[in-house]
Amino acid sequence: MLIKRSSPHAVPLASEITPQAIYEERRKFIAKMALGAVAGSALWEMANREAFAQAPAGAKIAAKRNAAYSLAETLTPVKDATTYNNFYEFGTDKSDPAENAHTLKTRPWTVQIEGEVKKPMTLDLDSLMKLAPLEERIYRLRCVEGWSMVIPWVGFSLSNLIKKVEPTGNAKYVEFTTLADKAQMPGIRSRVLDWPYVEGLRMDEAMHPLALLTFGMYGQVLPNQNGAPVRMVLPWKYGFKSAKSIVKIRFLKEQPKTAWNVSAPQEYGFYSNVNPNVDHPRWSQGTERRIGEDGFFKKKRETLMFNGYPEVASLYAGMDLKKFF
Ligand code: MTE
């Protein structure tokens, strides 16, 4: 674990912040350790995780800062944003993606766009990136586990792509699928989720200008562990809605089956808007810890409705957000 924890009592218990399946897997692992069944080398590796953390790929990506999407908040240090990740295809520990994602081959890369569209197409990365001018936007990202970051992302509104492929009148939802390749992604051998990782949005959510098709962060191309070469960033929703390393975007009549909803429907809804008034069944969503900034003894921040993006509220007018969580 890369984040220094001065007191084990100042942070939530693993059982509070970890999906049930993983929590149980970890308990088994701990039990094995107690039996002395885990090799010494694995223990050494765990103790030296920080040494393995992979630096960002480093290639610069030119983008103009969009002042309309700026925040007067301290940016999360790049080291934290690139070494404290969730990308289960590369392992379930926060440090696993930075250690393991170097095996992901991000070029050549294509994204297949299909389903209820007049112009289905397969775009290579360069063509995709040229669909609209790249912008830098500073967004808050709030993870369902109770932590948050503030990151300068580089990309453009997904609506640019949607307009290009001309959805039919039947297109009510958009589905995003992550690459699932055992050869490149060691985490796929574990059955923690039903692979591939799938996420989805309602069409009006996908068209909202905040929904960012993302190619970079901190002025550089996305590091593999952050979802290279292309991912979504949806700042008003819990982080898991922002699918990484996307290979397919499908337009659908029906609501797609999303990976976390399939895995634990009572815990992870389709909408998953950040909402301090709707607790996760196993923990409160009222507060959050800002990674890299707040000390463990520091009072947590209050979580804001829609993560502080009230402009999306009209998308949900008249909906009971306790039911449609
Ligand atoms: N996308 C894929 N394919 N696999 C994942 O495990 N994790 C999600 C989301 N996208 C995930 C994913 C979760 S839970 C979060 S909080 C964010 O990615 C984390 O993004 P970051 O690591 O860039 O902060």
CSV table of C-alpha atoms and ligand atoms in Angstrom, one decimal:
chain,number,residue,atom,x,y,z
A,1,MET,CA,0.0,0.0,0.0
A,2,LEU,CA,1.6,3.2,-1.1
A,3,ILE,CA,-0.5,5.7,0.9
A,4,LYS,CA,1.2,6.0,4.3
A,5,ARG,CA,-1.2,5.2,7.1
A,6,SER,CA,-0.1,6.6,10.4
A,7,SER,CA,-2.9,4.9,12.3
A,8,PRO,CA,-4.8,1.8,11.3
A,9,HIS,CA,-7.8,3.3,13.2
A,10,ALA,CA,-7.9,6.5,11.2
A,11,VAL,CA,-9.0,4.8,7.9
A,12,PRO,CA,-12.0,2.6,7.1
A,13,LEU,CA,-11.6,-1.1,7.6
A,14,ALA,CA,-10.8,-3.2,4.5
A,15,SER,CA,-14.2,-4.8,4.9
A,16,GLU,CA,-15.8,-1.3,4.6
A,17,ILE,CA,-14.1,-0.2,1.5
A,18,THR,CA,-13.6,-3.4,-0.5
A,19,PRO,CA,-16.1,-5.3,-2.6
A,20,GLN,CA,-17.2,-8.5,-0.8
A,21,ALA,CA,-15.5,-11.0,-3.2
A,22,ILE,CA,-12.1,-9.3,-2.9
A,23,TYR,CA,-12.4,-9.0,0.8
A,24,GLU,CA,-13.0,-12.7,1.1
A,25,GLU,CA,-10.2,-13.5,-1.3
A,26,ARG,CA,-7.9,-11.4,0.9
A,27,ARG,CA,-9.0,-13.1,4.0
A,28,LYS,CA,-8.1,-16.4,2.4
A,29,PHE,CA,-4.7,-15.0,1.5
A,30,ILE,CA,-4.1,-13.8,5.0
A,31,ALA,CA,-5.1,-17.2,6.4
A,32,LYS,CA,-2.6,-18.8,4.0
A,33,MET,CA,0.1,-16.4,5.2
A,34,ALA,CA,-0.6,-17.4,8.8
A,35,LEU,CA,-0.1,-21.0,7.7
A,36,GLY,CA,3.2,-20.1,6.2
A,37,ALA,CA,2.1,-21.1,2.8
A,38,VAL,CA,3.1,-17.9,1.0
A,39,ALA,CA,6.7,-17.9,-0.2
A,40,GLY,CA,9.1,-15.4,1.3
A,41,SER,CA,9.7,-13.8,-2.1
A,42,ALA,CA,6.0,-12.8,-2.3
A,43,LEU,CA,6.2,-11.2,1.2
A,44,TRP,CA,9.3,-9.3,0.1
A,45,GLU,CA,7.5,-8.1,-3.0
A,46,MET,CA,4.6,-6.9,-1.0
A,47,ALA,CA,6.9,-4.9,1.3
A,48,ASN,CA,8.6,-3.3,-1.7
A,49,ARG,CA,5.6,-2.4,-3.8
A,50,GLU,CA,6.7,1.3,-4.1
A,51,ALA,CA,9.9,0.3,-5.8
A,52,PHE,CA,8.0,-1.3,-8.6
A,53,ALA,CA,5.6,1.6,-9.3
A,54,GLN,CA,5.8,2.5,-12.9
A,55,ALA,CA,6.3,6.1,-14.0
A,56,PRO,CA,3.9,7.7,-16.5
A,57,ALA,CA,4.7,6.8,-20.1
A,58,GLY,CA,5.8,10.4,-20.5
A,59,ALA,CA,4.8,11.5,-24.0
A,60,LYS,CA,3.5,15.0,-24.0
A,61,ILE,CA,0.0,15.7,-25.3
A,62,ALA,CA,-0.9,19.2,-26.4
A,63,ALA,CA,-4.2,20.6,-25.1
A,64,LYS,CA,-5.7,24.0,-24.3
A,65,ARG,CA,-6.9,24.4,-20.8
A,66,ASN,CA,-10.7,24.9,-20.8
A,67,ALA,CA,-11.4,27.6,-18.2
A,68,ALA,CA,-15.0,26.5,-18.0
A,69,TYR,CA,-13.9,23.2,-16.5
A,70,SER,CA,-11.3,24.4,-14.0
A,71,LEU,CA,-11.3,24.0,-10.2
A,72,ALA,CA,-9.7,26.1,-7.5
A,73,GLU,CA,-8.6,23.0,-5.7
A,74,THR,CA,-5.1,21.6,-5.2
A,75,LEU,CA,-4.2,19.0,-7.9
A,76,THR,CA,-3.6,15.5,-6.6
A,77,PRO,CA,0.2,14.8,-7.0
A,78,VAL,CA,0.8,12.9,-10.2
A,79,LYS,CA,2.6,10.2,-8.2
A,80,ASP,CA,-0.5,9.4,-6.2
A,81,ALA,CA,-2.8,9.6,-9.3
A,82,THR,CA,-0.6,7.1,-11.1
A,83,THR,CA,0.2,4.7,-8.3
A,84,TYR,CA,-3.0,4.5,-6.4
A,85,ASN,CA,-5.4,3.0,-9.0
A,86,ASN,CA,-8.3,0.7,-9.6
A,87,PHE,CA,-7.8,-1.3,-12.7
A,88,TYR,CA,-8.8,-4.9,-11.8
A,89,GLU,CA,-7.6,-6.3,-15.1
A,90,PHE,CA,-4.1,-5.8,-13.5
A,91,GLY,CA,-4.8,-6.8,-10.0
A,92,THR,CA,-7.0,-5.7,-7.1
A,93,ASP,CA,-4.5,-3.9,-4.9
A,94,LYS,CA,-4.1,-0.2,-5.4
A,95,SER,CA,-0.5,-0.6,-6.4
A,96,ASP,CA,-1.0,-3.5,-8.8
A,97,PRO,CA,-1.9,-1.5,-11.9
A,98,ALA,CA,1.2,0.7,-11.7
A,99,GLU,CA,3.3,-2.5,-11.3
A,100,ASN,CA,1.6,-4.7,-13.9
A,101,ALA,CA,0.1,-2.5,-16.6
A,102,HIS,CA,3.4,-2.2,-18.5
A,103,THR,CA,2.3,-5.4,-20.4
A,104,LEU,CA,-0.7,-3.5,-22.0
A,105,LYS,CA,0.0,-2.8,-25.6
A,106,THR,CA,-1.7,0.5,-26.4
A,107,ARG,CA,-0.6,0.9,-30.1
A,108,PRO,CA,-1.9,-0.1,-32.6
A,109,TRP,CA,-5.3,0.4,-30.9
A,110,THR,CA,-8.8,0.6,-32.5
A,111,VAL,CA,-12.2,1.4,-31.1
A,112,GLN,CA,-15.2,-0.3,-32.7
A,113,ILE,CA,-18.3,1.8,-32.7
A,114,GLU,CA,-21.5,-0.1,-33.5
A,115,GLY,CA,-25.1,-0.8,-32.7
A,116,GLU,CA,-27.9,1.7,-33.2
A,117,VAL,CA,-26.0,4.2,-35.3
A,118,LYS,CA,-26.3,5.2,-39.0
A,119,LYS,CA,-22.5,5.2,-39.4
A,120,PRO,CA,-20.8,2.3,-37.6
A,121,MET,CA,-17.1,2.6,-37.7
A,122,THR,CA,-13.8,1.3,-36.4
A,123,LEU,CA,-11.4,4.2,-35.6
A,124,ASP,CA,-7.7,3.9,-34.9
A,125,LEU,CA,-6.4,6.0,-32.1
A,126,ASP,CA,-5.1,8.8,-34.2
A,127,SER,CA,-8.4,9.2,-36.1
A,128,LEU,CA,-10.3,9.1,-32.8
A,129,MET,CA,-8.1,11.8,-31.2
A,130,LYS,CA,-8.6,14.0,-34.2
A,131,LEU,CA,-12.4,14.1,-34.0
A,132,ALA,CA,-12.3,17.3,-31.9
A,133,PRO,CA,-9.7,19.7,-30.4
A,134,LEU,CA,-8.1,18.2,-27.2
A,135,GLU,CA,-8.9,20.2,-24.0
A,136,GLU,CA,-7.4,20.1,-20.5
A,137,ARG,CA,-10.1,19.9,-17.9
A,138,ILE,CA,-9.7,19.7,-14.1
A,139,TYR,CA,-12.2,17.3,-12.7
A,140,ARG,CA,-12.8,15.8,-9.3
A,141,LEU,CA,-12.9,12.0,-9.4
A,142,ARG,CA,-14.8,10.4,-6.4
A,143,CYS,CA,-14.3,6.6,-5.9
A,144,VAL,CA,-17.2,4.6,-4.5
A,145,GLU,CA,-14.7,3.4,-1.8
A,146,GLY,CA,-14.6,6.9,-0.2
A,147,TRP,CA,-11.6,8.6,-1.6
A,148,SER,CA,-11.2,11.3,-4.2
A,149,MET,CA,-8.6,13.0,-6.4
A,150,VAL,CA,-8.4,16.2,-8.5
A,151,ILE,CA,-6.9,15.5,-11.9
A,152,PRO,CA,-6.1,17.6,-15.0
A,153,TRP,CA,-7.5,15.3,-17.8
A,154,VAL,CA,-7.0,15.7,-21.5
A,155,GLY,CA,-9.7,14.8,-24.0
A,156,PHE,CA,-12.9,16.1,-25.5
A,157,SER,CA,-16.6,15.7,-24.8
A,158,LEU,CA,-17.9,12.3,-25.9
A,159,SER,CA,-20.7,14.1,-27.7
A,160,ASN,CA,-18.3,14.9,-30.5
A,161,LEU,CA,-17.9,11.2,-31.2
A,162,ILE,CA,-21.7,10.5,-30.8
A,163,LYS,CA,-22.6,13.1,-33.3
A,164,LYS,CA,-20.1,11.7,-35.8
A,165,VAL,CA,-21.7,8.2,-35.8
A,166,GLU,CA,-25.3,9.5,-36.0
A,167,PRO,CA,-27.2,7.4,-33.5
A,168,THR,CA,-30.6,6.2,-34.7
A,169,GLY,CA,-33.8,7.0,-32.9
A,170,ASN,CA,-33.6,3.6,-31.1
A,171,ALA,CA,-30.3,4.5,-29.4
A,172,LYS,CA,-31.2,5.0,-25.7
A,173,TYR,CA,-28.0,3.8,-24.0
A,174,VAL,CA,-24.3,3.7,-24.7
A,175,GLU,CA,-22.1,0.8,-23.6
A,176,PHE,CA,-18.3,0.9,-23.1
A,177,THR,CA,-16.2,-2.2,-23.2
A,178,THR,CA,-12.7,-2.5,-22.0
A,179,LEU,CA,-10.1,-4.8,-23.6
A,180,ALA,CA,-10.0,-8.3,-22.0
A,181,ASP,CA,-6.8,-10.0,-23.1
A,182,LYS,CA,-5.4,-12.6,-20.7
A,183,ALA,CA,-2.0,-12.3,-22.4
A,184,GLN,CA,-1.7,-8.6,-21.5
A,185,MET,CA,-3.9,-8.4,-18.4
A,186,PRO,CA,-2.9,-10.8,-15.6
A,187,GLY,CA,-5.9,-9.8,-13.4
A,188,ILE,CA,-8.3,-11.4,-15.9
A,189,ARG,CA,-7.3,-14.8,-14.6
A,190,SER,CA,-9.1,-14.0,-11.4
A,191,ARG,CA,-12.8,-14.2,-11.5
A,192,VAL,CA,-13.4,-11.2,-9.4
A,193,LEU,CA,-15.5,-9.7,-12.2
A,194,ASP,CA,-17.3,-11.1,-15.2
A,195,TRP,CA,-14.9,-9.9,-18.0
A,196,PRO,CA,-14.8,-7.9,-20.1
A,197,TYR,CA,-15.3,-4.8,-17.9
A,198,VAL,CA,-18.5,-3.1,-19.2
A,199,GLU,CA,-20.0,0.2,-18.3
A,200,GLY,CA,-22.9,2.2,-19.6
A,201,LEU,CA,-24.7,5.5,-19.7
A,202,ARG,CA,-28.1,6.7,-20.7
A,203,MET,CA,-27.9,8.6,-24.0
A,204,ASP,CA,-28.6,12.1,-22.4
A,205,GLU,CA,-25.9,11.4,-19.9
A,206,ALA,CA,-23.4,10.4,-22.6
A,207,MET,CA,-24.3,13.6,-24.5
A,208,HIS,CA,-23.7,15.9,-21.5
A,209,PRO,CA,-20.6,18.0,-22.2
A,210,LEU,CA,-19.0,16.9,-18.9
A,211,ALA,CA,-18.7,13.3,-20.2
A,212,LEU,CA,-15.1,13.3,-21.3
A,213,LEU,CA,-13.5,10.9,-23.8
A,214,THR,CA,-10.0,11.0,-22.3
A,215,PHE,CA,-6.6,10.4,-23.8
A,216,GLY,CA,-4.2,12.1,-21.3
A,217,MET,CA,-3.6,13.5,-17.8
A,218,TYR,CA,-1.1,16.0,-16.4
A,219,GLY,CA,-0.2,17.1,-19.9
A,220,GLN,CA,0.9,13.6,-20.9
A,221,VAL,CA,-0.6,10.6,-22.6
A,222,LEU,CA,-2.5,8.4,-20.2
A,223,PRO,CA,-0.2,6.0,-18.3
A,224,ASN,CA,-1.3,2.4,-18.9
A,225,GLN,CA,-2.5,2.1,-15.3
A,226,ASN,CA,-4.9,5.0,-15.7
A,227,GLY,CA,-6.6,3.4,-18.7
A,228,ALA,CA,-4.5,4.1,-21.8
A,229,PRO,CA,-4.9,4.8,-24.6
A,230,VAL,CA,-8.5,5.9,-24.2
A,231,ARG,CA,-11.0,5.9,-21.3
A,232,MET,CA,-14.1,7.7,-20.0
A,233,VAL,CA,-14.1,10.3,-17.2
A,234,LEU,CA,-17.6,11.1,-15.7
A,235,PRO,CA,-16.9,13.4,-12.8
A,236,TRP,CA,-20.5,13.4,-11.4
A,237,LYS,CA,-20.5,9.6,-11.0
A,238,TYR,CA,-18.5,7.2,-8.9
A,239,GLY,CA,-15.2,6.4,-10.5
A,240,PHE,CA,-16.1,2.9,-11.6
A,241,LYS,CA,-18.5,4.3,-14.2
A,242,SER,CA,-15.3,5.6,-16.0
A,243,ALA,CA,-14.3,2.6,-18.0
A,244,LYS,CA,-10.6,2.3,-19.0
A,245,SER,CA,-8.8,1.1,-22.1
A,246,ILE,CA,-11.9,1.1,-24.2
A,247,VAL,CA,-12.1,-1.1,-27.4
A,248,LYS,CA,-15.8,-1.0,-28.1
A,249,ILE,CA,-18.6,1.6,-27.8
A,250,ARG,CA,-22.1,0.2,-28.6
A,251,PHE,CA,-25.4,2.1,-28.9
A,252,LEU,CA,-28.3,0.2,-27.6
A,253,LYS,CA,-32.1,0.2,-27.2
A,254,GLU,CA,-31.9,-1.4,-23.7
A,255,GLN,CA,-29.9,-0.6,-20.6
A,256,PRO,CA,-26.6,-2.5,-20.8
A,257,LYS,CA,-25.5,-5.0,-18.2
A,258,THR,CA,-22.6,-3.4,-16.4
A,259,ALA,CA,-19.8,-5.3,-14.7
A,260,TRP,CA,-20.2,-4.0,-11.2
A,261,ASN,CA,-24.0,-4.1,-11.3
A,262,VAL,CA,-23.9,-7.8,-12.5
A,263,SER,CA,-21.4,-8.6,-9.7
A,264,ALA,CA,-23.2,-6.9,-6.8
A,265,PRO,CA,-26.6,-5.4,-7.9
A,266,GLN,CA,-27.6,-4.4,-4.4
A,267,GLU,CA,-24.3,-2.4,-4.0
A,268,TYR,CA,-23.7,-0.9,-7.4
A,269,GLY,CA,-26.6,0.6,-9.4
A,270,PHE,CA,-26.6,1.5,-13.0
A,271,TYR,CA,-26.6,5.3,-12.4
A,272,SER,CA,-24.1,5.5,-9.6
A,273,ASN,CA,-24.2,9.2,-9.3
A,274,VAL,CA,-22.2,10.6,-6.4
A,275,ASN,CA,-24.8,11.1,-3.7
A,276,PRO,CA,-24.0,11.7,-0.1
A,277,ASN,CA,-27.6,11.0,0.9
A,278,VAL,CA,-27.5,7.4,-0.4
A,279,ASP,CA,-25.2,5.2,1.6
A,280,HIS,CA,-23.5,2.1,0.1
A,281,PRO,CA,-25.0,-0.9,2.0
A,282,ARG,CA,-21.7,-1.4,3.8
A,283,TRP,CA,-20.5,2.2,4.4
A,284,SER,CA,-21.5,5.9,4.4
A,285,GLN,CA,-21.0,8.0,1.3
A,286,GLY,CA,-21.3,11.2,3.2
A,287,THR,CA,-17.6,12.0,3.4
A,288,GLU,CA,-14.4,11.3,1.5
A,289,ARG,CA,-10.6,11.4,1.9
A,290,ARG,CA,-8.7,13.4,-0.7
A,291,ILE,CA,-5.7,11.3,-1.8
A,292,GLY,CA,-2.3,12.8,-1.4
A,293,GLU,CA,-3.6,15.8,0.4
A,294,ASP,CA,-5.5,15.0,3.6
A,295,GLY,CA,-3.6,13.4,6.4
A,296,PHE,CA,-5.2,10.5,8.1
A,297,PHE,CA,-5.9,12.4,11.2
A,298,LYS,CA,-7.4,15.3,9.2
A,299,LYS,CA,-11.2,15.5,9.1
A,300,LYS,CA,-12.6,14.0,6.0
A,301,ARG,CA,-14.3,16.2,3.4
A,302,GLU,CA,-18.0,16.3,2.9
A,303,THR,CA,-19.0,14.6,-0.3
A,304,LEU,CA,-21.0,16.9,-2.5
A,305,MET,CA,-24.2,16.0,-4.4
A,306,PHE,CA,-23.2,14.9,-8.0
A,307,ASN,CA,-19.6,15.4,-6.7
A,308,GLY,CA,-20.1,19.2,-7.0
A,309,TYR,CA,-21.5,19.2,-10.5
A,310,PRO,CA,-25.0,20.5,-10.1
A,311,GLU,CA,-25.4,21.2,-13.8
A,312,VAL,CA,-26.2,17.5,-14.3
A,313,ALA,CA,-29.2,17.6,-11.9
A,314,SER,CA,-31.7,18.2,-14.6
A,315,LEU,CA,-30.8,14.8,-16.2
A,316,TYR,CA,-32.4,13.2,-13.2
A,317,ALA,CA,-35.4,15.5,-12.6
A,318,GLY,CA,-38.4,13.6,-11.2
A,319,MET,CA,-36.3,10.4,-10.6
A,320,ASP,CA,-36.1,8.9,-7.1
A,321,LEU,CA,-32.3,8.7,-6.7
A,322,LYS,CA,-32.6,6.3,-3.8
A,323,LYS,CA,-34.3,3.8,-6.1
A,324,PHE,CA,-32.2,4.7,-9.1
A,325,PHE,CA,-28.9,4.7,-7.2
B,1,MTE,N1,-12.0,0.3,-15.8
B,1,MTE,C1,-11.6,-1.0,-15.9
B,1,MTE,N2,-11.6,-1.5,-17.2
B,1,MTE,N3,-11.3,-1.7,-14.9
B,1,MTE,C2,-11.4,-1.3,-13.6
B,1,MTE,O1,-11.1,-2.0,-12.7
B,1,MTE,N4,-11.9,0.6,-12.1
B,1,MTE,C3,-12.8,1.8,-12.0
B,1,MTE,C4,-12.6,2.8,-13.1
B,1,MTE,N5,-12.4,2.2,-14.4
B,1,MTE,C5,-11.8,0.1,-13.4
B,1,MTE,C6,-12.1,0.9,-14.5
B,1,MTE,C7,-12.7,2.4,-10.7
B,1,MTE,S1,-13.4,1.6,-9.4
B,1,MTE,C8,-12.2,3.7,-10.5
B,1,MTE,S2,-12.3,4.4,-9.0
B,1,MTE,C9,-11.5,4.4,-11.6
B,1,MTE,O2,-11.4,3.5,-12.8
B,1,MTE,C10,-10.1,4.7,-11.1
B,1,MTE,O3,-9.4,5.4,-12.1
B,1,MTE,P1,-7.9,5.9,-11.8
B,1,MTE,O4,-7.2,4.6,-11.4
B,1,MTE,O5,-7.4,6.5,-13.0
B,1,MTE,O6,-8.0,6.8,-10.6
